[in-house]
């Protein structure tokens, strides 16, 4: 175990997570008189809103997941450490991270926890093996393998029943991610793959969107939800509302619709129905008298985004529970900016008791439905169609890290949306079956530990 002492050093800030919250917190302390240590379990900063474009062959991983170490290499007061945070001690002010068999204990004066969230299966974790989510690079690459692999298998099989199953794609959850994924699967089948096979016609693929609520895009209101639904249906997507998924297996899934259960045989299932905060949220709350977590595991923070009794511990991003603040990039970014301002103010003598409460500014929300079509909500203004699609393109380009990535993204979008091509259609067997291999490896390791 490596212990990282704070003796003789400047004020030390430890940041957990390299998403929007973690990265913007690190950048916000660039010129501060502090030493920053950013600990993350991945080597990259993931632009999660564009992950579905990796899964459907539009963008490569490099465009949306640049290396965190390279992004911050000119920031001399910042160290980047790879590791999974397994412990936080609020009293001793330490963070314990693990990489392989090595443990490292890092001390802090101020802590910013931006550990994010993971896919939630609402207690049915066995669904994950058959219906991956859309939260990590591994998820996107696995789904790309499954989606394109389904067309390849349909071309080879001689069973009409199996061919139909292979050409049925189901996305669970009609939030922004679900809508974007299902729209791109439909366009992939209708445009990019059209005419590429001889035994099958990809345009005959059955694409289904399942939502337990009564509308598409529930947080964006009925007007935009209906607009998105009509666009999807025009593309041939079957939209099933008020429909609950009760079971998922290799061959398909079971749903409850209009009070009756029935099967949908399908090869590809995508889960985008819910999120669960990092378990670090509960770990922190249990050490802070009076701090609670909500149903999704998010920490119910104080008005200054800290936990009770620990004004030096900030919880931001998807891990914080603040009324009116959605689990989106803008909430994480604004939380990071706020937290770093408080830390810099404290270095100049400001007292935690004098902090002004965090105020969230809602810059709006949007979701792309298909090429040339999106929906956008900015305050009370709601609009959709081509103008919303252009706004979506501009916003996502703005938040992409690195000018090269922006240029490549524009080129890829030009090829995909104005033409029929997609530059990232390569798949490998390892992407599809890596999850199974990892699970077997973990099981073997667990058995050895028990033995």
PDB file of N, CA, C and O in Angstrom, residues 262-289:
ATOM      1  N   UNK A 262     -46.502 -10.666 -22.717  1.00  0.00           N
ATOM      2  CA  UNK A 262     -46.216 -11.386 -23.964  1.00  0.00           C
ATOM      3  C   UNK A 262     -44.735 -11.254 -24.283  1.00  0.00           C
ATOM      4  O   UNK A 262     -44.020 -10.416 -23.735  1.00  0.00           O
ATOM      5  N   UNK A 263     -44.249 -12.082 -25.178  1.00  0.00           N
ATOM      6  CA  UNK A 263     -42.835 -12.148 -25.527  1.00  0.00           C
ATOM      7  C   UNK A 263     -42.543 -11.333 -26.784  1.00  0.00           C
ATOM      8  O   UNK A 263     -43.362 -11.232 -27.697  1.00  0.00           O
ATOM      9  N   UNK A 264     -41.345 -10.780 -26.808  1.00  0.00           N
ATOM     10  CA  UNK A 264     -40.782 -10.194 -28.023  1.00  0.00           C
ATOM     11  C   UNK A 264     -39.454 -10.910 -28.264  1.00  0.00           C
ATOM     12  O   UNK A 264     -38.508 -10.741 -27.486  1.00  0.00           O
ATOM     13  N   UNK A 265     -39.408 -11.738 -29.276  1.00  0.00           N
ATOM     14  CA  UNK A 265     -38.179 -12.455 -29.591  1.00  0.00           C
ATOM     15  C   UNK A 265     -37.243 -11.499 -30.332  1.00  0.00           C
ATOM     16  O   UNK A 265     -37.600 -10.947 -31.374  1.00  0.00           O
ATOM     17  N   UNK A 266     -36.066 -11.274 -29.783  1.00  0.00           N
ATOM     18  CA  UNK A 266     -35.127 -10.336 -30.408  1.00  0.00           C
ATOM     19  C   UNK A 266     -33.702 -10.671 -30.007  1.00  0.00           C
ATOM     20  O   UNK A 266     -33.454 -11.193 -28.915  1.00  0.00           O
ATOM     21  N   UNK A 267     -32.781 -10.369 -30.891  1.00  0.00           N
ATOM     22  CA  UNK A 267     -31.375 -10.654 -30.620  1.00  0.00           C
ATOM     23  C   UNK A 267     -30.705  -9.510 -29.869  1.00  0.00           C
ATOM     24  O   UNK A 267     -29.878  -9.725 -28.991  1.00  0.00           O
ATOM     25  N   UNK A 268     -31.068  -8.274 -30.212  1.00  0.00           N
ATOM     26  CA  UNK A 268     -30.388  -7.102 -29.638  1.00  0.00           C
ATOM     27  C   UNK A 268     -31.336  -6.346 -28.725  1.00  0.00           C
ATOM     28  O   UNK A 268     -32.421  -5.923 -29.136  1.00  0.00           O
ATOM     29  N   UNK A 269     -30.905  -6.214 -27.475  1.00  0.00           N
ATOM     30  CA  UNK A 269     -31.649  -5.428 -26.485  1.00  0.00           C
ATOM     31  C   UNK A 269     -30.724  -4.338 -25.942  1.00  0.00           C
ATOM     32  O   UNK A 269     -29.586  -4.629 -25.583  1.00  0.00           O
ATOM     33  N   UNK A 270     -31.206  -3.119 -25.874  1.00  0.00           N
ATOM     34  CA  UNK A 270     -30.436  -2.000 -25.326  1.00  0.00           C
ATOM     35  C   UNK A 270     -31.209  -1.431 -24.147  1.00  0.00           C
ATOM     36  O   UNK A 270     -32.403  -1.147 -24.267  1.00  0.00           O
ATOM     37  N   UNK A 271     -30.530  -1.237 -23.013  1.00  0.00           N
ATOM     38  CA  UNK A 271     -31.204  -0.744 -21.805  1.00  0.00           C
ATOM     39  C   UNK A 271     -30.809   0.702 -21.520  1.00  0.00           C
ATOM     40  O   UNK A 271     -29.641   1.015 -21.318  1.00  0.00           O
ATOM     41  N   UNK A 272     -31.806   1.586 -21.523  1.00  0.00           N
ATOM     42  CA  UNK A 272     -31.544   2.999 -21.183  1.00  0.00           C
ATOM     43  C   UNK A 272     -32.656   3.529 -20.286  1.00  0.00           C
ATOM     44  O   UNK A 272     -33.043   4.696 -20.373  1.00  0.00           O
ATOM     45  N   UNK A 273     -33.159   2.651 -19.412  1.00  0.00           N
ATOM     46  CA  UNK A 273     -34.365   2.976 -18.650  1.00  0.00           C
ATOM     47  C   UNK A 273     -34.123   3.644 -17.303  1.00  0.00           C
ATOM     48  O   UNK A 273     -35.062   4.134 -16.693  1.00  0.00           O
ATOM     49  N   UNK A 274     -32.923   3.655 -16.799  1.00  0.00           N
ATOM     50  CA  UNK A 274     -32.720   4.265 -15.484  1.00  0.00           C
ATOM     51  C   UNK A 274     -31.259   4.316 -15.107  1.00  0.00           C
ATOM     52  O   UNK A 274     -30.412   3.658 -15.730  1.00  0.00           O
ATOM     53  N   UNK A 275     -30.944   5.117 -14.094  1.00  0.00           N
ATOM     54  CA  UNK A 275     -29.566   5.238 -13.625  1.00  0.00           C
ATOM     55  C   UNK A 275     -29.498   5.042 -12.118  1.00  0.00           C
ATOM     56  O   UNK A 275     -30.463   5.299 -11.398  1.00  0.00           O
ATOM     57  N   UNK A 276     -28.362   4.588 -11.670  1.00  0.00           N
ATOM     58  CA  UNK A 276     -28.088   4.385 -10.254  1.00  0.00           C
ATOM     59  C   UNK A 276     -26.757   5.056  -9.939  1.00  0.00           C
ATOM     60  O   UNK A 276     -25.768   4.829 -10.625  1.00  0.00           O
ATOM     61  N   UNK A 277     -26.743   5.901  -8.926  1.00  0.00           N
ATOM     62  CA  UNK A 277     -25.520   6.626  -8.575  1.00  0.00           C
ATOM     63  C   UNK A 277     -24.432   5.684  -8.082  1.00  0.00           C
ATOM     64  O   UNK A 277     -24.702   4.559  -7.653  1.00  0.00           O
ATOM     65  N   UNK A 278     -23.209   6.154  -8.149  1.00  0.00           N
ATOM     66  CA  UNK A 278     -22.073   5.384  -7.661  1.00  0.00           C
ATOM     67  C   UNK A 278     -22.275   5.011  -6.190  1.00  0.00           C
ATOM     68  O   UNK A 278     -22.807   5.803  -5.407  1.00  0.00           O
ATOM     69  N   UNK A 279     -21.838   3.813  -5.787  1.00  0.00           N
ATOM     70  CA  UNK A 279     -21.954   3.419  -4.376  1.00  0.00           C
ATOM     71  C   UNK A 279     -21.155   4.305  -3.429  1.00  0.00           C
ATOM     72  O   UNK A 279     -21.346   4.240  -2.211  1.00  0.00           O
ATOM     73  N   UNK A 280     -20.281   5.152  -3.974  1.00  0.00           N
ATOM     74  CA  UNK A 280     -19.536   6.075  -3.119  1.00  0.00           C
ATOM     75  C   UNK A 280     -20.468   7.068  -2.433  1.00  0.00           C
ATOM     76  O   UNK A 280     -20.144   7.599  -1.368  1.00  0.00           O
ATOM     77  N   UNK A 281     -21.640   7.310  -3.039  1.00  0.00           N
ATOM     78  CA  UNK A 281     -22.599   8.219  -2.429  1.00  0.00           C
ATOM     79  C   UNK A 281     -23.040   7.735  -1.063  1.00  0.00           C
ATOM     80  O   UNK A 281     -23.043   8.491  -0.082  1.00  0.00           O
ATOM     81  N   UNK A 282     -23.406   6.480  -0.977  1.00  0.00           N
ATOM     82  CA  UNK A 282     -23.848   5.905   0.305  1.00  0.00           C
ATOM     83  C   UNK A 282     -22.685   5.827   1.287  1.00  0.00           C
ATOM     84  O   UNK A 282     -22.851   6.034   2.499  1.00  0.00           O
ATOM     85  N   UNK A 283     -21.501   5.540   0.771  1.00  0.00           N
ATOM     86  CA  UNK A 283     -20.311   5.470   1.622  1.00  0.00           C
ATOM     87  C   UNK A 283     -20.069   6.803   2.321  1.00  0.00           C
ATOM     88  O   UNK A 283     -19.745   6.851   3.511  1.00  0.00           O
ATOM     89  N   UNK A 284     -20.259   7.888   1.580  1.00  0.00           N
ATOM     90  CA  UNK A 284     -20.066   9.222   2.153  1.00  0.00           C
ATOM     91  C   UNK A 284     -21.191   9.554   3.129  1.00  0.00           C
ATOM     92  O   UNK A 284     -20.944  10.049   4.238  1.00  0.00           O
ATOM     93  N   UNK A 285     -22.424   9.273   2.730  1.00  0.00           N
ATOM     94  CA  UNK A 285     -23.575   9.601   3.576  1.00  0.00           C
ATOM     95  C   UNK A 285     -23.522   8.874   4.914  1.00  0.00           C
ATOM     96  O   UNK A 285     -23.883   9.436   5.959  1.00  0.00           O
ATOM     97  N   UNK A 286     -23.061   7.627   4.901  1.00  0.00           N
ATOM     98  CA  UNK A 286     -22.993   6.844   6.138  1.00  0.00           C
ATOM     99  C   UNK A 286     -22.005   7.429   7.145  1.00  0.00           C
ATOM    100  O   UNK A 286     -22.116   7.177   8.348  1.00  0.00           O
ATOM    101  N   UNK A 287     -21.038   8.199   6.665  1.00  0.00           N
ATOM    102  CA  UNK A 287     -20.037   8.794   7.560  1.00  0.00           C
ATOM    103  C   UNK A 287     -20.409  10.205   7.990  1.00  0.00           C
ATOM    104  O   UNK A 287     -19.706  10.810   8.801  1.00  0.00           O
ATOM    105  N   UNK A 288     -21.489  10.726   7.455  1.00  0.00           N
ATOM    106  CA  UNK A 288     -21.900  12.092   7.768  1.00  0.00           C
ATOM    107  C   UNK A 288     -23.246  12.061   8.466  1.00  0.00           C
ATOM    108  O   UNK A 288     -24.257  11.674   7.868  1.00  0.00           O
ATOM    109  N   UNK A 289     -23.287  12.437   9.712  1.00  0.00           N
ATOM    110  CA  UNK A 289     -24.507  12.384  10.513  1.00  0.00           C
ATOM    111  C   UNK A 289     -25.571  13.301   9.927  1.00  0.00           C
ATOM    112  O   UNK A 289     -25.395  14.514   9.840  1.00  0.00           O
TER     113      UNK A 289
END
